[in-house]
Structure formats: C-alpha cells, structure tokens
mmCIF file of N, CA and C in Angstrom:
data_model
loop_
_atom_site.group_PDB
_atom_site.id
_atom_site.type_symbol
_atom_site.label_atom_id
_atom_site.label_comp_id
_atom_site.label_asym_id
_atom_site.label_seq_id
_atom_site.Cartn_x
_atom_site.Cartn_y
_atom_site.Cartn_z
ATOM 1 N N MET A 1 1.192 -1.200 0.010
ATOM 2 C CA MET A 1 0.136 -0.239 -0.098
ATOM 3 C C MET A 1 0.958 1.051 -0.331
ATOM 4 N N THR A 2 0.665 2.289 -1.068
ATOM 5 C CA THR A 2 1.381 3.522 -0.998
ATOM 6 C C THR A 2 0.721 4.612 0.614
ATOM 7 N N LYS A 3 1.898 4.659 0.821
ATOM 8 C CA LYS A 3 1.648 5.798 2.062
ATOM 9 C C LYS A 3 1.278 7.344 1.433
ATOM 10 N N ARG A 4 0.167 7.890 2.326
ATOM 11 C CA ARG A 4 -0.031 9.313 1.852
ATOM 12 C C ARG A 4 0.265 10.150 2.780
ATOM 13 N N ILE A 5 0.517 11.397 1.851
ATOM 14 C CA ILE A 5 1.660 12.016 3.262
ATOM 15 C C ILE A 5 0.791 13.539 3.057
ATOM 16 N N LEU A 6 0.646 14.425 3.741
ATOM 17 C CA LEU A 6 0.279 16.010 3.900
ATOM 18 C C LEU A 6 1.272 16.585 3.891
ATOM 19 N N LEU A 7 1.758 17.388 2.522
ATOM 20 C CA LEU A 7 2.957 18.696 2.806
ATOM 21 C C LEU A 7 2.005 19.786 2.876
ATOM 22 N N ALA A 8 2.172 20.882 3.742
ATOM 23 C CA ALA A 8 2.001 21.788 4.133
ATOM 24 C C ALA A 8 3.142 22.657 3.937
ATOM 25 N N GLU A 9 3.253 23.479 3.137
ATOM 26 C CA GLU A 9 3.873 24.692 2.739
ATOM 27 C C GLU A 9 3.751 25.433 1.842
ATOM 28 N N ASP A 10 3.661 26.828 2.105
ATOM 29 C CA ASP A 10 3.903 28.209 1.651
ATOM 30 C C ASP A 10 4.433 28.677 0.816
ATOM 31 N N GLY A 11 5.765 27.764 0.571
ATOM 32 C CA GLY A 11 6.730 28.746 -0.404
ATOM 33 C C GLY A 11 6.806 27.430 -1.514
ATOM 34 N N LYS A 12 6.066 28.405 -3.232
ATOM 35 C CA LYS A 12 5.852 27.289 -3.636
ATOM 36 C C LYS A 12 7.505 26.483 -4.464
ATOM 37 N N GLU A 13 8.395 26.744 -4.388
ATOM 38 C CA GLU A 13 9.477 26.399 -4.605
ATOM 39 C C GLU A 13 9.888 24.695 -3.939
ATOM 40 N N THR A 14 9.840 25.402 -1.863
ATOM 41 C CA THR A 14 10.250 24.266 -1.417
ATOM 42 C C THR A 14 8.802 23.060 -1.696
ATOM 43 N N GLN A 15 7.792 23.734 -1.115
ATOM 44 C CA GLN A 15 6.968 22.734 -1.921
ATOM 45 C C GLN A 15 7.063 21.865 -3.106
ATOM 46 N N ALA A 16 7.449 22.360 -4.339
ATOM 47 C CA ALA A 16 7.411 21.502 -5.719
ATOM 48 C C ALA A 16 8.974 20.973 -4.925
ATOM 49 N N VAL A 17 9.694 20.678 -4.600
ATOM 50 C CA VAL A 17 11.376 20.229 -4.295
ATOM 51 C C VAL A 17 11.065 19.093 -3.786
ATOM 52 N N VAL A 18 9.730 19.303 -2.038
ATOM 53 C CA VAL A 18 9.973 18.343 -1.689
ATOM 54 C C VAL A 18 8.773 17.310 -1.829
ATOM 55 N N ARG A 19 7.572 17.943 -2.506
ATOM 56 C CA ARG A 19 6.714 16.925 -3.152
ATOM 57 C C ARG A 19 7.574 15.913 -4.230
ATOM 58 N N GLN A 20 8.112 16.546 -5.131
ATOM 59 C CA GLN A 20 9.102 15.757 -5.984
ATOM 60 C C GLN A 20 9.807 15.008 -5.663
ATOM 61 N N ILE A 21 10.419 15.096 -4.384
ATOM 62 C CA ILE A 21 11.482 14.174 -3.622
ATOM 63 C C ILE A 21 10.286 12.800 -2.890
ATOM 64 N N LEU A 22 9.323 13.072 -2.326
ATOM 65 C CA LEU A 22 8.825 12.132 -1.910
ATOM 66 C C LEU A 22 7.656 11.358 -2.975
ATOM 67 N N VAL A 23 7.359 12.158 -3.788
ATOM 68 C CA VAL A 23 6.908 11.205 -5.222
ATOM 69 C C VAL A 23 8.068 9.984 -5.305
ATOM 70 N N GLY A 24 9.365 10.488 -5.562
ATOM 71 C CA GLY A 24 10.118 9.763 -6.456
ATOM 72 C C GLY A 24 10.349 8.952 -5.091
ATOM 73 N N GLU A 25 10.248 8.704 -3.587
ATOM 74 C CA GLU A 25 10.578 8.145 -3.143
ATOM 75 C C GLU A 25 9.334 7.127 -3.309
ATOM 76 N N GLY A 26 7.867 6.953 -3.805
ATOM 77 C CA GLY A 26 7.390 6.480 -3.617
ATOM 78 C C GLY A 26 5.907 6.921 -2.589
ATOM 79 N N PHE A 27 6.161 8.079 -2.057
ATOM 80 C CA PHE A 27 4.968 8.475 -1.341
ATOM 81 C C PHE A 27 3.620 8.695 -2.296
ATOM 82 N N ASP A 28 2.468 8.800 -2.377
ATOM 83 C CA ASP A 28 1.240 9.798 -2.097
ATOM 84 C C ASP A 28 1.432 11.167 -1.720
ATOM 85 N N VAL A 29 1.494 12.234 -2.599
ATOM 86 C CA VAL A 29 1.603 13.705 -1.910
ATOM 87 C C VAL A 29 0.501 14.152 -2.143
ATOM 88 N N LYS A 30 -0.059 14.891 -1.351
ATOM 89 C CA LYS A 30 -0.939 15.722 -0.907
ATOM 90 C C LYS A 30 -0.853 17.461 -0.762
ATOM 91 N N ALA A 31 -0.736 18.576 -1.364
ATOM 92 C CA ALA A 31 0.630 19.767 -1.070
ATOM 93 C C ALA A 31 -0.560 20.622 -1.255
ATOM 94 N N VAL A 32 -0.641 21.324 -0.158
ATOM 95 C CA VAL A 32 -1.181 22.281 0.375
ATOM 96 C C VAL A 32 -0.265 23.648 1.150
ATOM 97 N N GLY A 33 -0.498 24.541 0.537
ATOM 98 C CA GLY A 33 -0.287 26.064 0.875
ATOM 99 C C GLY A 33 -0.884 26.669 1.610
ATOM 100 N N THR A 34 -1.978 26.690 2.746
ATOM 101 C CA THR A 34 -2.079 27.358 3.717
ATOM 102 C C THR A 34 -2.355 25.985 5.744
ATOM 103 N N GLY A 35 -2.820 26.950 6.141
ATOM 104 C CA GLY A 35 -3.065 26.230 7.565
ATOM 105 C C GLY A 35 -4.304 25.772 7.736
ATOM 106 N N THR A 36 -5.268 26.542 7.215
ATOM 107 C CA THR A 36 -6.794 26.112 7.040
ATOM 108 C C THR A 36 -6.810 25.239 5.659
ATOM 109 N N ASP A 37 -6.088 24.929 4.542
ATOM 110 C CA ASP A 37 -6.128 24.093 3.596
ATOM 111 C C ASP A 37 -5.428 22.483 4.263
ATOM 112 N N ALA A 38 -4.392 22.412 4.733
ATOM 113 C CA ALA A 38 -3.798 21.378 6.077
ATOM 114 C C ALA A 38 -4.967 20.662 7.050
ATOM 115 N N VAL A 39 -5.671 21.837 7.627
ATOM 116 C CA VAL A 39 -6.923 21.528 8.549
ATOM 117 C C VAL A 39 -7.272 20.837 8.134
ATOM 118 N N ASN A 40 -8.656 21.389 7.199
ATOM 119 C CA ASN A 40 -8.958 20.828 6.241
ATOM 120 C C ASN A 40 -8.934 19.216 5.537
ATOM 121 N N ALA A 41 -7.423 18.865 5.254
ATOM 122 C CA ALA A 41 -7.280 17.679 4.562
ATOM 123 C C ALA A 41 -7.190 16.917 5.118
ATOM 124 N N LEU A 42 -6.885 16.879 6.812
ATOM 125 C CA LEU A 42 -6.186 16.222 8.067
ATOM 126 C C LEU A 42 -7.750 15.758 8.117
ATOM 127 N N ALA A 43 -8.725 16.381 8.401
ATOM 128 C CA ALA A 43 -10.101 16.312 9.073
ATOM 129 C C ALA A 43 -10.670 15.343 7.905
ATOM 130 N N HIS A 44 -10.564 15.355 6.648
ATOM 131 C CA HIS A 44 -11.658 15.007 5.240
ATOM 132 C C HIS A 44 -10.556 13.711 4.560
ATOM 133 N N GLY A 45 -9.403 13.528 5.068
ATOM 134 C CA GLY A 45 -8.520 12.420 4.408
ATOM 135 C C GLY A 45 -7.964 11.790 5.418
ATOM 136 N N THR A 46 -7.208 11.045 4.997
ATOM 137 C CA THR A 46 -6.325 9.741 5.579
ATOM 138 C C THR A 46 -4.835 9.297 5.260
ATOM 139 N N PHE A 47 -4.020 9.597 6.397
ATOM 140 C CA PHE A 47 -2.493 10.630 5.804
ATOM 141 C C PHE A 47 -2.070 9.279 7.279
ATOM 142 N N HIS A 48 -0.680 9.119 6.459
ATOM 143 C CA HIS A 48 0.449 8.105 6.877
ATOM 144 C C HIS A 48 1.420 9.443 7.858
ATOM 145 N N ALA A 49 1.454 9.975 7.341
ATOM 146 C CA ALA A 49 2.500 11.322 7.941
ATOM 147 C C ALA A 49 1.977 12.379 7.686
ATOM 148 N N ALA A 50 2.818 13.434 8.077
ATOM 149 C CA ALA A 50 2.191 15.261 7.539
ATOM 150 C C ALA A 50 3.846 15.900 7.919
ATOM 151 N N ILE A 51 4.103 16.732 7.369
ATOM 152 C CA ILE A 51 5.080 17.497 6.837
ATOM 153 C C ILE A 51 4.801 18.874 6.480
ATOM 154 N N LEU A 52 4.943 19.793 7.694
ATOM 155 C CA LEU A 52 4.305 21.178 8.311
ATOM 156 C C LEU A 52 5.442 22.240 8.127
ATOM 157 N N ASP A 53 5.249 22.637 7.704
ATOM 158 C CA ASP A 53 5.806 24.255 7.627
ATOM 159 C C ASP A 53 5.213 25.282 8.797
ATOM 160 N N LEU A 54 5.917 25.720 9.890
ATOM 161 C CA LEU A 54 5.745 26.142 11.189
ATOM 162 C C LEU A 54 5.189 27.780 10.451
ATOM 163 N N GLY A 55 5.266 28.393 9.198
ATOM 164 C CA GLY A 55 5.333 29.416 8.945
ATOM 165 C C GLY A 55 4.047 29.928 7.967
ATOM 166 N N LEU A 56 3.220 28.926 8.182
ATOM 167 C CA LEU A 56 2.006 28.592 7.277
ATOM 168 C C LEU A 56 1.064 30.235 7.231
ATOM 169 N N PRO A 57 0.619 30.508 6.168
ATOM 170 C CA PRO A 57 -0.567 31.722 6.376
ATOM 171 C C PRO A 57 -1.590 31.911 6.962
ATOM 172 N N ASP A 58 -2.358 32.144 7.319
ATOM 173 C CA ASP A 58 -3.470 32.188 8.256
ATOM 174 C C ASP A 58 -3.557 30.990 9.208
ATOM 175 N N VAL A 59 -3.217 30.008 9.507
ATOM 176 C CA VAL A 59 -2.987 29.122 10.744
ATOM 177 C C VAL A 59 -1.799 28.442 10.905
ATOM 178 N N SER A 60 -0.907 28.764 11.648
ATOM 179 C CA SER A 60 0.189 28.425 12.164
ATOM 180 C C SER A 60 0.668 27.013 12.193
ATOM 181 N N GLY A 61 1.094 26.113 11.401
ATOM 182 C CA GLY A 61 1.822 24.583 11.493
ATOM 183 C C GLY A 61 1.526 23.881 12.797
ATOM 184 N N LEU A 62 2.514 25.077 13.634
ATOM 185 C CA LEU A 62 2.343 24.624 15.065
ATOM 186 C C LEU A 62 1.446 24.267 15.631
ATOM 187 N N ASP A 63 -0.040 25.444 15.240
ATOM 188 C CA ASP A 63 -1.469 25.395 15.833
ATOM 189 C C ASP A 63 -2.278 23.922 14.584
ATOM 190 N N VAL A 64 -1.720 23.871 13.586
ATOM 191 C CA VAL A 64 -2.368 22.257 13.142
ATOM 192 C C VAL A 64 -1.529 21.631 13.982
ATOM 193 N N LEU A 65 -0.567 21.521 14.276
ATOM 194 C CA LEU A 65 0.262 20.280 14.988
ATOM 195 C C LEU A 65 -0.635 19.817 16.282
ATOM 196 N N LYS A 66 -0.340 21.276 16.872
ATOM 197 C CA LYS A 66 -1.425 20.666 18.163
ATOM 198 C C LYS A 66 -2.959 20.715 18.362
ATOM 199 N N ARG A 67 -3.362 20.906 16.804
ATOM 200 C CA ARG A 67 -4.985 20.514 16.624
ATOM 201 C C ARG A 67 -4.937 19.071 16.618
ATOM 202 N N LEU A 68 -4.004 18.463 15.734
ATOM 203 C CA LEU A 68 -3.799 17.326 15.182
ATOM 204 C C LEU A 68 -3.614 16.440 16.343
ATOM 205 N N ARG A 69 -2.726 16.697 17.363
ATOM 206 C CA ARG A 69 -2.693 15.781 18.787
ATOM 207 C C ARG A 69 -3.788 16.080 19.852
ATOM 208 N N ALA A 70 -4.406 17.298 19.817
ATOM 209 C CA ALA A 70 -6.012 17.330 20.962
ATOM 210 C C ALA A 70 -6.895 16.433 19.533
ATOM 211 N N GLU A 71 -7.365 15.718 18.898
ATOM 212 C CA GLU A 71 -7.791 15.571 18.167
ATOM 213 C C GLU A 71 -7.356 14.103 18.375
ATOM 214 N N GLY A 72 -5.830 13.507 18.659
ATOM 215 C CA GLY A 72 -5.367 12.680 19.281
ATOM 216 C C GLY A 72 -4.913 11.570 18.401
ATOM 217 N N SER A 73 -4.494 12.815 16.952
ATOM 218 C CA SER A 73 -3.590 11.372 15.987
ATOM 219 C C SER A 73 -2.184 11.107 16.485
ATOM 220 N N LYS A 74 -2.136 10.456 16.349
ATOM 221 C CA LYS A 74 -0.614 9.499 16.485
ATOM 222 C C LYS A 74 0.284 9.766 15.153
ATOM 223 N N ILE A 75 -0.497 10.385 14.074
ATOM 224 C CA ILE A 75 0.722 10.710 12.662
ATOM 225 C C ILE A 75 1.738 11.012 12.732
ATOM 226 N N PRO A 76 3.168 10.237 12.294
ATOM 227 C CA PRO A 76 4.453 11.006 12.850
ATOM 228 C C PRO A 76 4.444 12.483 11.929
ATOM 229 N N VAL A 77 4.943 13.535 11.914
ATOM 230 C CA VAL A 77 5.006 14.745 12.050
ATOM 231 C C VAL A 77 6.384 14.957 11.679
ATOM 232 N N ILE A 78 6.898 15.512 10.213
ATOM 233 C CA ILE A 78 7.865 15.895 10.579
ATOM 234 C C ILE A 78 7.400 17.850 10.445
ATOM 235 N N VAL A 79 8.365 18.790 11.289
ATOM 236 C CA VAL A 79 8.433 20.026 11.449
ATOM 237 C C VAL A 79 9.238 20.940 10.257
ATOM 238 N N ILE A 80 8.712 21.993 9.564
ATOM 239 C CA ILE A 80 10.008 22.221 8.901
ATOM 240 C C ILE A 80 10.031 23.932 9.260
ATOM 241 N N SER A 81 10.585 24.919 9.495
ATOM 242 C CA SER A 81 11.060 26.278 9.522
ATOM 243 C C SER A 81 12.127 26.667 8.993
ATOM 244 N N GLY A 82 12.101 27.788 8.302
ATOM 245 C CA GLY A 82 12.477 29.076 8.399
ATOM 246 C C GLY A 82 13.610 29.797 9.499
ATOM 247 N N ARG A 83 12.826 29.868 11.095
ATOM 248 C CA ARG A 83 13.590 30.597 11.902
ATOM 249 C C ARG A 83 15.089 29.622 12.068
ATOM 250 N N ASP A 84 15.754 29.954 12.271
ATOM 251 C CA ASP A 84 16.873 29.395 12.775
ATOM 252 C C ASP A 84 17.363 29.463 14.309
ATOM 253 N N ASP A 85 16.510 28.603 14.998
ATOM 254 C CA ASP A 85 16.695 28.869 15.863
ATOM 255 C C ASP A 85 16.332 27.294 16.429
ATOM 256 N N HIS A 86 16.018 26.525 17.808
ATOM 257 C CA HIS A 86 16.101 25.672 18.896
ATOM 258 C C HIS A 86 14.060 25.152 18.787
ATOM 259 N N PRO A 87 13.669 24.124 18.143
ATOM 260 C CA PRO A 87 12.159 23.829 18.377
ATOM 261 C C PRO A 87 11.801 24.229 19.711
ATOM 262 N N SER A 88 10.669 24.734 19.648
ATOM 263 C CA SER A 88 10.000 25.032 21.387
ATOM 264 C C SER A 88 9.612 23.594 21.931
ATOM 265 N N PRO A 89 9.105 23.504 23.440
ATOM 266 C CA PRO A 89 8.624 22.742 23.705
ATOM 267 C C PRO A 89 7.284 21.876 23.164
ATOM 268 N N THR A 90 6.980 21.999 22.574
ATOM 269 C CA THR A 90 5.534 21.751 22.240
ATOM 270 C C THR A 90 6.270 20.921 20.945
ATOM 271 N N ILE A 91 6.954 21.217 20.036
ATOM 272 C CA ILE A 91 7.521 20.864 19.173
ATOM 273 C C ILE A 91 8.500 19.674 19.825
ATOM 274 N N LYS A 92 8.660 20.066 20.885
ATOM 275 C CA LYS A 92 9.862 18.843 20.611
ATOM 276 C C LYS A 92 8.714 17.270 21.881
ATOM 277 N N GLU A 93 7.627 17.654 22.074
ATOM 278 C CA GLU A 93 6.771 16.592 22.410
ATOM 279 C C GLU A 93 5.692 16.117 21.737
ATOM 280 N N ASN A 94 5.289 17.249 20.465
ATOM 281 C CA ASN A 94 4.413 16.069 19.817
ATOM 282 C C ASN A 94 5.243 16.164 18.062
ATOM 283 N N ALA A 95 5.583 16.395 17.787
ATOM 284 C CA ALA A 95 6.548 16.121 16.397
ATOM 285 C C ALA A 95 7.547 15.322 16.700
ATOM 286 N N GLN A 96 7.809 14.081 15.689
ATOM 287 C CA GLN A 96 8.974 13.455 15.327
ATOM 288 C C GLN A 96 10.364 13.757 15.205
ATOM 289 N N GLY A 97 10.047 15.052 13.550
ATOM 290 C CA GLY A 97 11.481 15.281 13.378
ATOM 291 C C GLY A 97 10.935 16.655 13.243
ATOM 292 N N TYR A 98 12.457 17.779 12.940
ATOM 293 C CA TYR A 98 12.129 19.048 12.858
ATOM 294 C C TYR A 98 14.213 19.695 12.048
ATOM 295 N N LEU A 99 12.785 20.245 10.917
ATOM 296 C CA LEU A 99 13.751 20.606 9.387
ATOM 297 C C LEU A 99 14.456 22.277 10.154
ATOM 298 N N THR A 100 15.365 22.699 9.842
ATOM 299 C CA THR A 100 15.218 24.167 9.223
ATOM 300 C C THR A 100 16.089 24.450 7.870
ATOM 301 N N LYS A 101 15.187 25.151 7.740
ATOM 302 C CA LYS A 101 15.063 26.021 6.046
ATOM 303 C C LYS A 101 16.662 26.957 6.291
ATOM 304 N N PRO A 102 17.367 26.446 5.287
ATOM 305 C CA PRO A 102 17.395 25.520 3.898
ATOM 306 C C PRO A 102 18.345 24.158 4.093
ATOM 307 N N PHE A 103 17.306 23.089 4.368
ATOM 308 C CA PHE A 103 18.071 21.663 4.739
ATOM 309 C C PHE A 103 18.210 21.117 3.754
ATOM 310 N N THR A 104 19.265 20.127 3.432
ATOM 311 C CA THR A 104 20.019 19.530 2.471
ATOM 312 C C THR A 104 18.713 18.824 2.208
ATOM 313 N N LEU A 105 18.719 18.050 1.175
ATOM 314 C CA LEU A 105 17.930 16.638 0.398
ATOM 315 C C LEU A 105 18.263 15.350 1.263
ATOM 316 N N GLU A 106 19.397 15.550 1.585
ATOM 317 C CA GLU A 106 19.577 13.967 2.392
ATOM 318 C C GLU A 106 19.019 14.543 3.990
ATOM 319 N N ALA A 107 19.040 15.479 4.442
ATOM 320 C CA ALA A 107 18.368 15.409 5.837
ATOM 321 C C ALA A 107 17.022 15.846 5.866
ATOM 322 N N LEU A 108 16.884 15.629 4.578
ATOM 323 C CA LEU A 108 15.202 15.297 4.360
ATOM 324 C C LEU A 108 15.024 14.085 4.201
ATOM 325 N N ARG A 109 14.846 13.237 3.559
ATOM 326 C CA ARG A 109 15.481 11.740 3.274
ATOM 327 C C ARG A 109 15.601 11.209 4.900
ATOM 328 N N VAL A 110 17.006 11.099 5.396
ATOM 329 C CA VAL A 110 16.785 10.819 6.744
ATOM 330 C C VAL A 110 15.578 10.559 7.405
ATOM 331 N N GLN A 111 14.869 11.686 8.293
ATOM 332 C CA GLN A 111 13.564 12.160 8.864
ATOM 333 C C GLN A 111 12.457 11.643 8.175
ATOM 334 N N ILE A 112 12.648 11.083 6.234
ATOM 335 C CA ILE A 112 11.239 10.808 6.256
ATOM 336 C C ILE A 112 11.536 8.971 6.416
ATOM 337 N N GLU A 113 13.068 8.574 6.327
ATOM 338 C CA GLU A 113 13.054 6.670 6.391
ATOM 339 C C GLU A 113 12.963 6.525 7.926
ATOM 340 N N ARG A 114 13.280 7.720 8.875
ATOM 341 C CA ARG A 114 13.522 7.703 9.827
ATOM 342 C C ARG A 114 11.560 7.364 10.616
ATOM 343 N N TRP A 115 10.800 8.756 9.864
ATOM 344 C CA TRP A 115 9.432 8.717 10.885
ATOM 345 C C TRP A 115 8.199 8.210 10.178
ATOM 346 N N ILE A 116 8.588 7.779 8.573
ATOM 347 C CA ILE A 116 7.680 7.584 7.826
ATOM 348 C C ILE A 116 7.500 5.867 7.251
#
C-alpha cells in the first residue's frame, strides 16, 4: 500500500522540491499552501504522516500540530521552519522530526526514513 503524506508548505519552490522527492520515494502526496487547507485535508483525508511548515499563512503549522494531537492523531509529523532556532517544547513533545530551512535533501531523506 502506498503511504499518503500531507505536505503543508506555502513556499512554492520548497513545496515543489519536497513533493518531487516524496513522489520519487514512492509516496502519494497531497500538497497544500495554507494552514486552513492543512486542517481541512487532515479532517477529510487519511494520511500516514504530515510535513508541516511552521510559517503557514492564516493558521500556523504549530497550531495545525496542536490540533492534530488534541484530536488524538498519532501520525508522524516532521516540522520544517525558516527560523534558525531550536524547536519549542511543544514541537519537541508533539513532532517526530524538525528541519531548519534551508535543509539538504539528505537531511529530509533521513527524517522520512526514520519517521515515515
């Protein structure tokens, strides 16, 4: 069975590159560009994992993550961020992986292999 991943990233170039990598690894990818679209996709679809950008417009990736966990979802989540700092305690407790942009393709592959 093909694993389905939600990719929530508002940067078109980053979204396209990450999507291409995931598809190349054999995943079915639903890509969205806003937090609202991520929340709606998660509410109406079945996903094996999610990759969430913290800086999504309208609803942050952190808020999407909090909502997922509040609803009892245990799917693996990899958080990506343009901020050059350490993940917050909420991210550490609720996400499996954390990548800071720009990240290498190898770093993304390691996270995918480890968590998805």
